[in-house]
Short mmCIF file of C-alpha atoms and ligand atoms in Angstrom, two decimals:
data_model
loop_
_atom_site.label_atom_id
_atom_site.label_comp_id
_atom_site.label_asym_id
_atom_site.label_seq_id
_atom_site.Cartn_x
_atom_site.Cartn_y
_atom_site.Cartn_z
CA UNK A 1 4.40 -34.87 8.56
CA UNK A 2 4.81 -31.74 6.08
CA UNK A 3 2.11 -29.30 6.22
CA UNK A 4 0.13 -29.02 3.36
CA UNK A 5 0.87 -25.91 0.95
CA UNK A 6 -2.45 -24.28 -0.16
CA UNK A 7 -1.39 -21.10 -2.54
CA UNK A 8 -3.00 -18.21 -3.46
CA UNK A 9 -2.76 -15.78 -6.02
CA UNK A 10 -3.79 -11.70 -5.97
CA UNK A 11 -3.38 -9.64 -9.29
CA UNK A 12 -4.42 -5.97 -8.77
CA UNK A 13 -7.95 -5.37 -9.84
CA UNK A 14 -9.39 -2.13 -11.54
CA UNK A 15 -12.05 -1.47 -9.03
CA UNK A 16 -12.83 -2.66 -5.28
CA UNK A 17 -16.48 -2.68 -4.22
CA UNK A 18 -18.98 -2.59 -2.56
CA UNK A 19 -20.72 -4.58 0.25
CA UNK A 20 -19.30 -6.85 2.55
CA UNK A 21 -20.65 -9.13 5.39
CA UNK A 22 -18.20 -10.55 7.90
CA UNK A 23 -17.68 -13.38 10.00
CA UNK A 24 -19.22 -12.91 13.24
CA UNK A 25 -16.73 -11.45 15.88
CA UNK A 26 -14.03 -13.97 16.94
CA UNK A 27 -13.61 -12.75 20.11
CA UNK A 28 -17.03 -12.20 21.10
CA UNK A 29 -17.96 -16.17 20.07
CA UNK A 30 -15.94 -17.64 22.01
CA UNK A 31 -16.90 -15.87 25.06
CA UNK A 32 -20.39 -16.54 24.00
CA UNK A 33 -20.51 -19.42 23.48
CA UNK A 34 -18.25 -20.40 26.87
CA UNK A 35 -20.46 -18.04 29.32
CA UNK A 36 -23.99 -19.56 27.83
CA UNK A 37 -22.07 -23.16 28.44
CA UNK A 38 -22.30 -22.32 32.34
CA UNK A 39 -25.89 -20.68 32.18
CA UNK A 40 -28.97 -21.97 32.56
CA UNK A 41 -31.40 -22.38 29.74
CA UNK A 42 -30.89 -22.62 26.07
CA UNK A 43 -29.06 -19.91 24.05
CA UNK A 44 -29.07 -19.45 20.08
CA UNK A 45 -26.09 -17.23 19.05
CA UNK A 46 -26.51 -16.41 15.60
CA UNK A 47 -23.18 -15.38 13.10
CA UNK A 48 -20.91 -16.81 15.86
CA UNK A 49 -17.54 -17.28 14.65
CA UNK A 50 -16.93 -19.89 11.81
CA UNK A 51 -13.63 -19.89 11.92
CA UNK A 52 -11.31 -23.20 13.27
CA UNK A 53 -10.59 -21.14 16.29
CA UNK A 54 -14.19 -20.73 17.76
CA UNK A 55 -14.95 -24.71 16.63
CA UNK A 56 -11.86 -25.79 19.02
CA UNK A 57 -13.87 -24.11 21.72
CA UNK A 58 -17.17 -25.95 20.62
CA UNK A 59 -15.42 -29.33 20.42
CA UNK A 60 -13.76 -28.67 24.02
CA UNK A 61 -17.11 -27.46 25.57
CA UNK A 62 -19.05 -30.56 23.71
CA UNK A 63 -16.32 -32.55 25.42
CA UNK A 64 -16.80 -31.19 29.18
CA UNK A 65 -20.47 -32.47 28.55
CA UNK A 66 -21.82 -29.35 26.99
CA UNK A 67 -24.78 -29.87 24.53
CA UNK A 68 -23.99 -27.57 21.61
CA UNK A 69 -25.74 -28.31 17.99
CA UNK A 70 -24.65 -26.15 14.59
CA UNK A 71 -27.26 -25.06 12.03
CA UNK A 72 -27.68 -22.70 9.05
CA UNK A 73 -24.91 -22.04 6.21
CA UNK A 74 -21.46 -22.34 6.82
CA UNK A 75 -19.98 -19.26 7.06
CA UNK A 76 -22.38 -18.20 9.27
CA UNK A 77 -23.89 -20.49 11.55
CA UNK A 78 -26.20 -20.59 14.57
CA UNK A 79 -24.85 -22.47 17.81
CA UNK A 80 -27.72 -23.89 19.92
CA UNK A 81 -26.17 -24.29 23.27
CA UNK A 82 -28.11 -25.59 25.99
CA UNK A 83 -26.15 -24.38 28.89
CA UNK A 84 -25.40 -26.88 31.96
CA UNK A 85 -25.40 -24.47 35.16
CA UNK A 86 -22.89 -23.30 36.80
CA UNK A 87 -21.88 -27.15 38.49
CA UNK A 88 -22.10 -28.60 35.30
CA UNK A 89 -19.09 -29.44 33.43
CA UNK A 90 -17.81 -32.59 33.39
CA UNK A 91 -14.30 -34.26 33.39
CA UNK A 92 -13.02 -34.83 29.72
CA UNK A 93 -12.93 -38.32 28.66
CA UNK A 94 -9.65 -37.06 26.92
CA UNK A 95 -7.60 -34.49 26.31
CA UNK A 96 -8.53 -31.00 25.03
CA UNK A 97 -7.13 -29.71 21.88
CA UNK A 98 -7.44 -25.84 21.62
CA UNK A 99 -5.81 -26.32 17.92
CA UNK A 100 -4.28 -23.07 16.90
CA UNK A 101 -6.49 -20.65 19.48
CA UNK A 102 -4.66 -18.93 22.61
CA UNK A 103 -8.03 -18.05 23.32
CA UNK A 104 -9.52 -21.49 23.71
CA UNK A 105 -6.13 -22.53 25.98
CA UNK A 106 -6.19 -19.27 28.31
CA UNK A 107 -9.73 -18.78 28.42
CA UNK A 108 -10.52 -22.90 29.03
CA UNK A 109 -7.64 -23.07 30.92
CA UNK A 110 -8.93 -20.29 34.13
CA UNK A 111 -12.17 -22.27 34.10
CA UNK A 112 -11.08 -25.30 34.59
CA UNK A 113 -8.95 -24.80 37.23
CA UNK A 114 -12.09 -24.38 39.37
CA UNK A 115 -13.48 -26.90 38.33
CA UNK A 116 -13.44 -30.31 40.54
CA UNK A 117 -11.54 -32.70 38.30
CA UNK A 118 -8.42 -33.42 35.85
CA UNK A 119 -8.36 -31.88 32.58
CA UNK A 120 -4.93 -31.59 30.60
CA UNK A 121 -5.06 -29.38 27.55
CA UNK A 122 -3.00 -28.92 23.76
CA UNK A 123 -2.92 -27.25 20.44
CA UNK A 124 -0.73 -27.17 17.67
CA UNK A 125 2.86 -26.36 17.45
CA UNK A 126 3.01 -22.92 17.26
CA UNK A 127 -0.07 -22.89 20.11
CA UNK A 128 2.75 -24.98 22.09
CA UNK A 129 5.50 -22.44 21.87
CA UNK A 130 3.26 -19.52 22.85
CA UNK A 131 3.89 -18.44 26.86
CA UNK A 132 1.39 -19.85 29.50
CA UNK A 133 3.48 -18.81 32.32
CA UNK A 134 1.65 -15.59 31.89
CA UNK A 135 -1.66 -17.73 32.44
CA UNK A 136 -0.44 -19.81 35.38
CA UNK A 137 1.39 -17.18 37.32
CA UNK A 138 -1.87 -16.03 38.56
CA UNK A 139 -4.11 -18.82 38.64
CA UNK A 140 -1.32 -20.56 40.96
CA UNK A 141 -2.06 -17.28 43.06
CA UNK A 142 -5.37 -17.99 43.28
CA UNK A 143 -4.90 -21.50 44.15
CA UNK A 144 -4.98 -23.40 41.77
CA UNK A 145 -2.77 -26.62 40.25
CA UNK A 146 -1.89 -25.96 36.77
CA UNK A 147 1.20 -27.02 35.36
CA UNK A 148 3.22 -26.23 31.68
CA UNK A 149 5.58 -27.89 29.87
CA UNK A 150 9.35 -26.80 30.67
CA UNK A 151 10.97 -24.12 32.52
CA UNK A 152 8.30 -21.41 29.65
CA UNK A 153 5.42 -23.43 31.15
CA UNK A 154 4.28 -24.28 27.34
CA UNK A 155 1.42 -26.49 26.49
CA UNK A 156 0.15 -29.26 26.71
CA UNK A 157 -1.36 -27.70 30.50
CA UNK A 158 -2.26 -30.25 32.78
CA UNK A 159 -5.09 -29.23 35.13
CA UNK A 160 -6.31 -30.35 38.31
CA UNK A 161 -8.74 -28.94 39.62
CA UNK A 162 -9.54 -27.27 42.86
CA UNK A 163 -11.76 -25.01 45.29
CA UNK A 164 -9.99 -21.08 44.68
CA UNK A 165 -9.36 -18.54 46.24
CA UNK A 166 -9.76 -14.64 44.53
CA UNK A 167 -6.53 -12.48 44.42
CA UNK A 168 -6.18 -9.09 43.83
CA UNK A 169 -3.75 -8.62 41.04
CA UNK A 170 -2.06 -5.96 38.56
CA UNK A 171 -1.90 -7.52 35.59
CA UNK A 172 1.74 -6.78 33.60
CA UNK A 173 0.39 -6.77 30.37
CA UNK A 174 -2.98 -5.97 28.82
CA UNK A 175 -3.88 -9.35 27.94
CA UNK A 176 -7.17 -9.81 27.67
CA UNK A 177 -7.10 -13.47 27.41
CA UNK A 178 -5.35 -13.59 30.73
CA UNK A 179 -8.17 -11.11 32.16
CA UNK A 180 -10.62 -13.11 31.07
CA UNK A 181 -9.18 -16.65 32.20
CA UNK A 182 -8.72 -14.97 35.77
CA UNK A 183 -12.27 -14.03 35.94
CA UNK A 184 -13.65 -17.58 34.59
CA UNK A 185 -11.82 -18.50 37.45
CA UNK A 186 -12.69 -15.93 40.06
CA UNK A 187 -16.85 -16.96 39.05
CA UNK A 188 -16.02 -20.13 40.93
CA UNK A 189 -13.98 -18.86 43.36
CA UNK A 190 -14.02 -17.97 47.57
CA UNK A 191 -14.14 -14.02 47.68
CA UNK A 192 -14.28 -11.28 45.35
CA UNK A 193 -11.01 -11.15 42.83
CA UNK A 194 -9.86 -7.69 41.85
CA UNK A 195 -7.92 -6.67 38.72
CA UNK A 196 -6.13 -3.70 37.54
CA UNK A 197 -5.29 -3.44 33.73
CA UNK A 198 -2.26 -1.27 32.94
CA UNK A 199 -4.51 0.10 30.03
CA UNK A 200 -7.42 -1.62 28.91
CA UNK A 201 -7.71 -4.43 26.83
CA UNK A 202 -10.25 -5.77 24.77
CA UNK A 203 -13.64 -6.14 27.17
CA UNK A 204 -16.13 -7.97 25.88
CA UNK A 205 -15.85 -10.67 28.77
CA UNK A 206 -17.09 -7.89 31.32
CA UNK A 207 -20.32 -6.61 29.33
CA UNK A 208 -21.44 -9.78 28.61
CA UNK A 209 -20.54 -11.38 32.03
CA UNK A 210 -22.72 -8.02 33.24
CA UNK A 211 -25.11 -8.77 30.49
CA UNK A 212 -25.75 -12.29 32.04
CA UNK A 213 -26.59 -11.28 35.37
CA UNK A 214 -22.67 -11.64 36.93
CA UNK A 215 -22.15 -9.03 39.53
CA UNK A 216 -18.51 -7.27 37.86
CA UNK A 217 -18.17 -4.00 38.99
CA UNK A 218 -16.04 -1.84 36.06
CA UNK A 219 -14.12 1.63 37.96
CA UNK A 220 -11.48 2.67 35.45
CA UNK A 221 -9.00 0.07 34.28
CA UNK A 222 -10.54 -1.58 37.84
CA UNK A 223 -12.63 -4.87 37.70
CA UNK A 224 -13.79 -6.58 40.94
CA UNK A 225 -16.14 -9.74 40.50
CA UNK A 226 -18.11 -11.09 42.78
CA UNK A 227 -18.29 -15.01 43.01
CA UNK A 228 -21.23 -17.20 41.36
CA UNK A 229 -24.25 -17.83 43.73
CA UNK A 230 -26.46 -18.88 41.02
CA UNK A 231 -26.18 -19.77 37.22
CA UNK A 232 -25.54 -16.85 34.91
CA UNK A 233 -28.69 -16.33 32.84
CA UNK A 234 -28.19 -17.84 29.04
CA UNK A 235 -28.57 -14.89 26.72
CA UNK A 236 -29.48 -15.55 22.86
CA UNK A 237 -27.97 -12.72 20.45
CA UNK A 238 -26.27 -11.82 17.11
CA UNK A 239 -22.56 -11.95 17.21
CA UNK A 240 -21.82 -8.41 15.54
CA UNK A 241 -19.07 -8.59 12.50
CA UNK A 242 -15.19 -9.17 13.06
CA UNK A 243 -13.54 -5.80 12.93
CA UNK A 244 -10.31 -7.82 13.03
CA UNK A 245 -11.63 -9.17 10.01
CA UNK A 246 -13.36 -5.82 8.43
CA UNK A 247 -9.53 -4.50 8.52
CA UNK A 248 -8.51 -6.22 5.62
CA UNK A 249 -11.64 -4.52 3.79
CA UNK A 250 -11.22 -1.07 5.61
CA UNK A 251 -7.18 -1.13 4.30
CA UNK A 252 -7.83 -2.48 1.06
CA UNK A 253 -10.39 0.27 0.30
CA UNK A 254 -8.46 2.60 1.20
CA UNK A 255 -5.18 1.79 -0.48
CA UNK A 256 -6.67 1.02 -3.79
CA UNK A 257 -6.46 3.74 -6.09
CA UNK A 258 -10.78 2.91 -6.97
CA UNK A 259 -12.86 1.57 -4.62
CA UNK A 260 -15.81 2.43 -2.65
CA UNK A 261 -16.82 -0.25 0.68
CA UNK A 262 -19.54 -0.23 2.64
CA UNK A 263 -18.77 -3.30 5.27
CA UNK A 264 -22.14 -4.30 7.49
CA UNK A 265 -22.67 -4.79 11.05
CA UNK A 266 -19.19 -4.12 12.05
CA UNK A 267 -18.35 -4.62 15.91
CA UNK A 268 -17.43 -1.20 16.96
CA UNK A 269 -16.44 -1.65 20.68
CA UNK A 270 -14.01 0.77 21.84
CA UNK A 271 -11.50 -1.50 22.98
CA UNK A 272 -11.11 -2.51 19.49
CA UNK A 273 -11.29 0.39 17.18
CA UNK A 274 -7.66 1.19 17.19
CA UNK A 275 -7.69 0.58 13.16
CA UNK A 276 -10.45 3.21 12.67
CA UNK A 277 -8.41 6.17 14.84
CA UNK A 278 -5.15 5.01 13.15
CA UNK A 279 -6.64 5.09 9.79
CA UNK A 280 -8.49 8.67 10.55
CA UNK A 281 -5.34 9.77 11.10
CA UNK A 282 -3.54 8.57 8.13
CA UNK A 283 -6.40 10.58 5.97
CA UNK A 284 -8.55 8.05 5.53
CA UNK A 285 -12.37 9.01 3.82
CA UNK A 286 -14.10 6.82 6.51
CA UNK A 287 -17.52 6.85 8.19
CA UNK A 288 -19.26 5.30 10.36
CA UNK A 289 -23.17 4.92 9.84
CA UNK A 290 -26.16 2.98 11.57
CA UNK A 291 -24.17 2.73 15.52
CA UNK A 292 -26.41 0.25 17.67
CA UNK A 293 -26.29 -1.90 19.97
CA UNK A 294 -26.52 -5.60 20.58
CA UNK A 295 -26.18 -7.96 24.19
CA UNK A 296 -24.04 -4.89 25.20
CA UNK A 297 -22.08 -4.72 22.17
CA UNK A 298 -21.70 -1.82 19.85
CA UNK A 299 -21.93 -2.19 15.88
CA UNK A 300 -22.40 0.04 12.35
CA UNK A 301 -21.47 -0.04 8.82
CA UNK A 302 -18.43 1.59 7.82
CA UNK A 303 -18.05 3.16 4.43
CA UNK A 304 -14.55 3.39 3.34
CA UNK A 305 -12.90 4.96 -0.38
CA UNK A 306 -9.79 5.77 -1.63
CA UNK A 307 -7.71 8.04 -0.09
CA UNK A 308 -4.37 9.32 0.32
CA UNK A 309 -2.45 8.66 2.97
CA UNK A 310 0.06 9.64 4.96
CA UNK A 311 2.71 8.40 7.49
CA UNK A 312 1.60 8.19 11.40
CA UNK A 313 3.23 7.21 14.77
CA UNK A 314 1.25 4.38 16.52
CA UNK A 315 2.55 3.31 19.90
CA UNK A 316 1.36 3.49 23.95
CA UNK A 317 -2.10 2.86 25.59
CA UNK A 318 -3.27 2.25 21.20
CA UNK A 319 -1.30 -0.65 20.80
CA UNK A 320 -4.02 -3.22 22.40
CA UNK A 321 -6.80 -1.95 20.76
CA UNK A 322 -5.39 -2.81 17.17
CA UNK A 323 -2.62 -5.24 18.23
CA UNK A 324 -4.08 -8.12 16.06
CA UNK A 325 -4.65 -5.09 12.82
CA UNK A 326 -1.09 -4.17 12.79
CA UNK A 327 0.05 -6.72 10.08
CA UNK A 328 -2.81 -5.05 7.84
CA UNK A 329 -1.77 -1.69 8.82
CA UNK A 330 1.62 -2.18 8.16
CA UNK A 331 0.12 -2.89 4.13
CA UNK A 332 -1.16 0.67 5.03
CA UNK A 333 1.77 1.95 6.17
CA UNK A 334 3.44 0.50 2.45
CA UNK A 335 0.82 2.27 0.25
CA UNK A 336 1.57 5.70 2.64
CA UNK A 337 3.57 8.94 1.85
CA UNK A 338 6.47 9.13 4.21
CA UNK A 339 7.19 7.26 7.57
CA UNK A 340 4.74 5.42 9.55
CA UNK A 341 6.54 4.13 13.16
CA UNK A 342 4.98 1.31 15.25
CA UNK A 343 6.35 0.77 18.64
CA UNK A 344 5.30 -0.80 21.79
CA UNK A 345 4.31 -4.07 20.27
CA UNK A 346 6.27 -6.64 21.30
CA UNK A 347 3.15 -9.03 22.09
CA UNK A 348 3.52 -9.35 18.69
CA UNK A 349 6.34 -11.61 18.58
CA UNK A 350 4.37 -14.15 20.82
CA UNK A 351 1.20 -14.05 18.44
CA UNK A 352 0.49 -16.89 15.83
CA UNK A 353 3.88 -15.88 14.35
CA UNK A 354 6.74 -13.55 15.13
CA UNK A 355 4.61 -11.00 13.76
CA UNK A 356 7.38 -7.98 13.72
CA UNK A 357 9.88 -10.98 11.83
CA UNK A 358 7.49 -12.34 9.49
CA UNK A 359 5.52 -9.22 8.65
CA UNK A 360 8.94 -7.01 8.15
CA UNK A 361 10.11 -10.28 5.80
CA UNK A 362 7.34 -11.05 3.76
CA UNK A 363 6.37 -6.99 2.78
CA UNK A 364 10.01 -6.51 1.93
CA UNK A 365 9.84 -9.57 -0.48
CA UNK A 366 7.29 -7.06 -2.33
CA UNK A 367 9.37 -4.36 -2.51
CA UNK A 368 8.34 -2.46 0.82
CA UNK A 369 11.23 -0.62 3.05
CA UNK A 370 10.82 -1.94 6.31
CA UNK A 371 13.21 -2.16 9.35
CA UNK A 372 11.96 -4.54 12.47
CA UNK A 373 12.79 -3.31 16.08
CA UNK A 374 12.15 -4.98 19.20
CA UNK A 375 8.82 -3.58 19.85
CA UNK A 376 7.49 -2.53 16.22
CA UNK A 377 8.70 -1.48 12.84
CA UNK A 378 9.44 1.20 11.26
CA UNK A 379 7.99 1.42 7.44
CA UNK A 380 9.32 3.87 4.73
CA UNK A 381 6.02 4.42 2.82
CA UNK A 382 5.25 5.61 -0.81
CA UNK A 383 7.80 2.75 -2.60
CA UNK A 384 5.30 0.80 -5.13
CA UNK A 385 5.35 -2.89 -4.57
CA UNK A 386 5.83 -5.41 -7.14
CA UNK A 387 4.26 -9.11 -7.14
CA UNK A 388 6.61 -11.93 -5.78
CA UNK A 389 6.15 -15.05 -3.85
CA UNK A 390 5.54 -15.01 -0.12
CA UNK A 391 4.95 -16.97 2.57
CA UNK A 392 2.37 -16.75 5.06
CA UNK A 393 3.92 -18.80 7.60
CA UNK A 394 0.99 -20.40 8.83
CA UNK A 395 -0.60 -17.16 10.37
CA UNK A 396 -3.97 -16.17 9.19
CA UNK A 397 -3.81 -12.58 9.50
CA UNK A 398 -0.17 -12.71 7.57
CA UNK A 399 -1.82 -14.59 4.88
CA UNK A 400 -4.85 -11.77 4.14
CA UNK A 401 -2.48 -8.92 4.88
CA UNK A 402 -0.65 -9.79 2.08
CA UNK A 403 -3.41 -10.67 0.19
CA UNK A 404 -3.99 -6.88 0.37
CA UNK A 405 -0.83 -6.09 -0.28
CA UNK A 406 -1.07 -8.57 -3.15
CA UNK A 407 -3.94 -5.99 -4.89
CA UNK A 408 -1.73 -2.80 -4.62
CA UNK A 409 1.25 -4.67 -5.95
CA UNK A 410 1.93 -4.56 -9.99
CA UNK A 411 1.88 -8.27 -11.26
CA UNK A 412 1.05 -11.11 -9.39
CA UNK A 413 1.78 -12.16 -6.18
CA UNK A 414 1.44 -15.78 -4.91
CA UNK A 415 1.14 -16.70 -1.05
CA UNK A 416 1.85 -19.52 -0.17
CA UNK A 417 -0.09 -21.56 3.02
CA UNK A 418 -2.72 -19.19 2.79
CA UNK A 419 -5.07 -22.27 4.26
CA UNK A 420 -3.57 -20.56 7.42
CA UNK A 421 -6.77 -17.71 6.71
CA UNK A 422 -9.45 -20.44 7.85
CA UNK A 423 -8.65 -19.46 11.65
CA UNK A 424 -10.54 -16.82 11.67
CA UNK A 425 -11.99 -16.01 8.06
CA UNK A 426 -12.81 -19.46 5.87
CA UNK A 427 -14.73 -17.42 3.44
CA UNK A 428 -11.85 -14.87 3.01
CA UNK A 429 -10.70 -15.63 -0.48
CA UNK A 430 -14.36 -15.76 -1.91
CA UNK A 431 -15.45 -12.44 0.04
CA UNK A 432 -12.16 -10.53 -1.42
CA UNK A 433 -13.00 -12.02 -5.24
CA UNK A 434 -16.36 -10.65 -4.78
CA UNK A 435 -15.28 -7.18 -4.64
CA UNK A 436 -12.96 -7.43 -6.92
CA UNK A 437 -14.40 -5.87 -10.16
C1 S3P B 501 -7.83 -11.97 22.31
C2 S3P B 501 -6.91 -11.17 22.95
C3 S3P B 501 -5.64 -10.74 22.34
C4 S3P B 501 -5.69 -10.90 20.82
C5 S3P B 501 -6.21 -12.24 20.44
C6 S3P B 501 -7.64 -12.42 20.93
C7 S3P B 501 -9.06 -12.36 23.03
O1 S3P B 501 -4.56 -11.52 22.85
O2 S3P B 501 -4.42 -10.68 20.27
O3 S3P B 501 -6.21 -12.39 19.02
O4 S3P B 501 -10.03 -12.81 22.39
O5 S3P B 501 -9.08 -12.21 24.26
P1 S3P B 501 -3.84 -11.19 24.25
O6 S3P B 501 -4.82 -11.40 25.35
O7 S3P B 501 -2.69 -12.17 24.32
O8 S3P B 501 -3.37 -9.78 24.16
#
């Protein structure tokens, strides 16, 4: 069946401002929402997620037996979940469709390996050429019977589940969804697992497993969890705004020639402020106001205005704290004087698209000098881009990046599948008209 073509069109605006709420952290709802699952007592997370990513978790959670009900507006909805304890979950009367989220797959995926019965697992087509052998590699180490499609180990998985074993184990690439699928597992399982991170990735599995009573010991890029003896303890909280989603904002205020942003609540956790030290660096008039902190999570507003930019080098121990910004930074990179370099990325190329291919193509259809290598791109800043049609190749952070690159470009610009932005951001296209003045 063809996918249906939703198409958007950015002209430049006059003026960008001035406040903006975001979606509740993607990242952070998930886990949320699957740790309070396996607790006992009732949790209300508040701005979780509204994006078709964090529902596939809901609907495969609802369909392991968890209770979860939705209230409040749509964008940004309360989850009731009333959590099941840690023997809880249920076999699936069918199979689990993660949709487009790696998340949903890896995360789901560790848990229910240790869990005693058969689950088998999809999502879409590009979810089904994304690697699991990653994923499996270690569970299998651990124990467990999980199998992929193919010699790649591609989805669907099919899942049996078992009594585990923990592992110690360096993981090869800072993949916090494989972190955080080994520990889901490693709650369950005989003996402490240990993990070593090359650098660290994203973390917000450990502070709130730590925030729910689990007993995770953090020493460097060093995690060692200690099994489950009892339920975790549910914990009710705000989910703190999407910085993956505040980068559109933070790059759009500062490429446009006028505009002043103030963006609320942000999620400020280290492991994901690779935008804000990249930006700093470019020039960018950026500050950070009103830091606190929520179920172990940091957050502030962030004030952003025009500035002038110039070219940077962004590779090394960086790259996984701004891995999913760097189609939005490349837009940065566009509007910058001389030569910004990105290297060390080639996760990219196994993210919702070929993000070095599609990013490098689509920003040159505007005008911009780029040249893809293996592990980044290389982008020739200061050449003015110039509306054209583009594609967003079903990839919701392709489809807002160039929406951004859209409002520097003269004329219009028209991107096409930009449905592809309800992943993570439904209200995207309304939020970006608002501050358009
Ligand atoms: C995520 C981890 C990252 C990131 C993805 C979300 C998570 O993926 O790119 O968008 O929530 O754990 P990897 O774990 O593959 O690096």
């Amino acid at each position: 069946m063809a996918k249906r073509n939703v198409v958007k069109t950015i002209k430049p605006c006059s003026q960008l401002g001035e406040k903006v709420a975001l979606p509740g952290d993607k990242s952070i709802s998930h886990r949320a929402v699957i740790l309070n699952s396996l607790a006992s007592g009732k949790a209300e997370i508040a701005n979780f997620a509204p994006g078709r990513d964090c529902c596939s978790t809901v609907s495969c959670l609802r369909a392991l037996g968890v209770e979860i009900c939705r209230e409040g507006p749509q964008n940004c909805p309360t989850l009731l979940v009333s959590g099941i304890g840690k023997d809880g979950l249920r076999e699936p009367a069918n199979i689990l469709n993660s949709g487009n989220s790696g998340t949903t797959m890896r995360l789901l995926g560790g848990l229910l390996t240790s869990q005693p019965f058969l689950s088998i697992i999809t999502g879409d087509a590009s979810l089904r050429s994304r690697p699991m052998g990653r994923l499996i590699k270690p569970l299998r180490s651990m124990g467990a019977e999980i199998y992929g499609r193919g010699k790649d180990s591609f989805a669907p998985l099919v899942i049996r589940g078992k009594e585990l074993h923990g592992i110690e184990f360096s993981l090869p690439i800072p993949s916090a969804q494989i972190k955080s699928a080994i520990l889901l597992a490693g709650l369950f399982a005989q003996g402490e697992t240990v993990l070593h991170q090359p650098v660290p990735s994203r973390d917000h599995t450990e502070r709130l497993l730590k925030h729910m009573g689990a007993e995770l010991e953090i020493n460097g890029n060093s995690l060692s969890l200690i099994p489950l003896t009892s339920s975790l303890a549910s914990v009710s909280f705000r989910v703190p705004g999407d910085i993956s989603s505040g980068a559109y904002f933070l790059v759009a205020g500062v490429v446009h020639p006028n505009a002043r942003i103030i963006i609320k609540d942000c999620g400020i956790n280290p492991t994901r402020t690779g935008i804000i030290d990249v930006l700093l660096a470019m020039g960018a008039k950026l500050k950070i106001e009103n830091e606190r902190v929520e179920a172990g999570e940091p957050l502030a507003d962030i004030m952003i205005e025009s500035s002038e930019l110039r070219g940077v080098e962004i590779g090394g121990s960086i790259i996984p704290r701004l891995i999913d910004e760097i189609p939005v930074l490349a837009v940065a990179g566009c509007a910058a004087r001389g030569k910004t370099v990105i290297r060390d990325a080639t996760e990219l190329r196994l993210k919702e698209s070929d993000r070095i291919a599609t990013v490098s193509r689509e920003l040159s259809r505007l005008g911009a000098k780029i040249e893809p290598l293996p592990d980044g791109m290389v982008i020739h800043g200061g050449n003015p881009l110039v509306g054209a049609e583009v594609d967003a190749h079903f990839d919701h952070r392709l489809a807002m990046s160039l929406a951004i690159a859209g409002l520097i470009a003269k004329g219009r610009t028209t991107i096409n599948h930009a449905q592809a932005a309800q992943v993570s951001y439904p209200a995207f296209w309304q939020d970006l008209q608002n501050l358009t003045i």
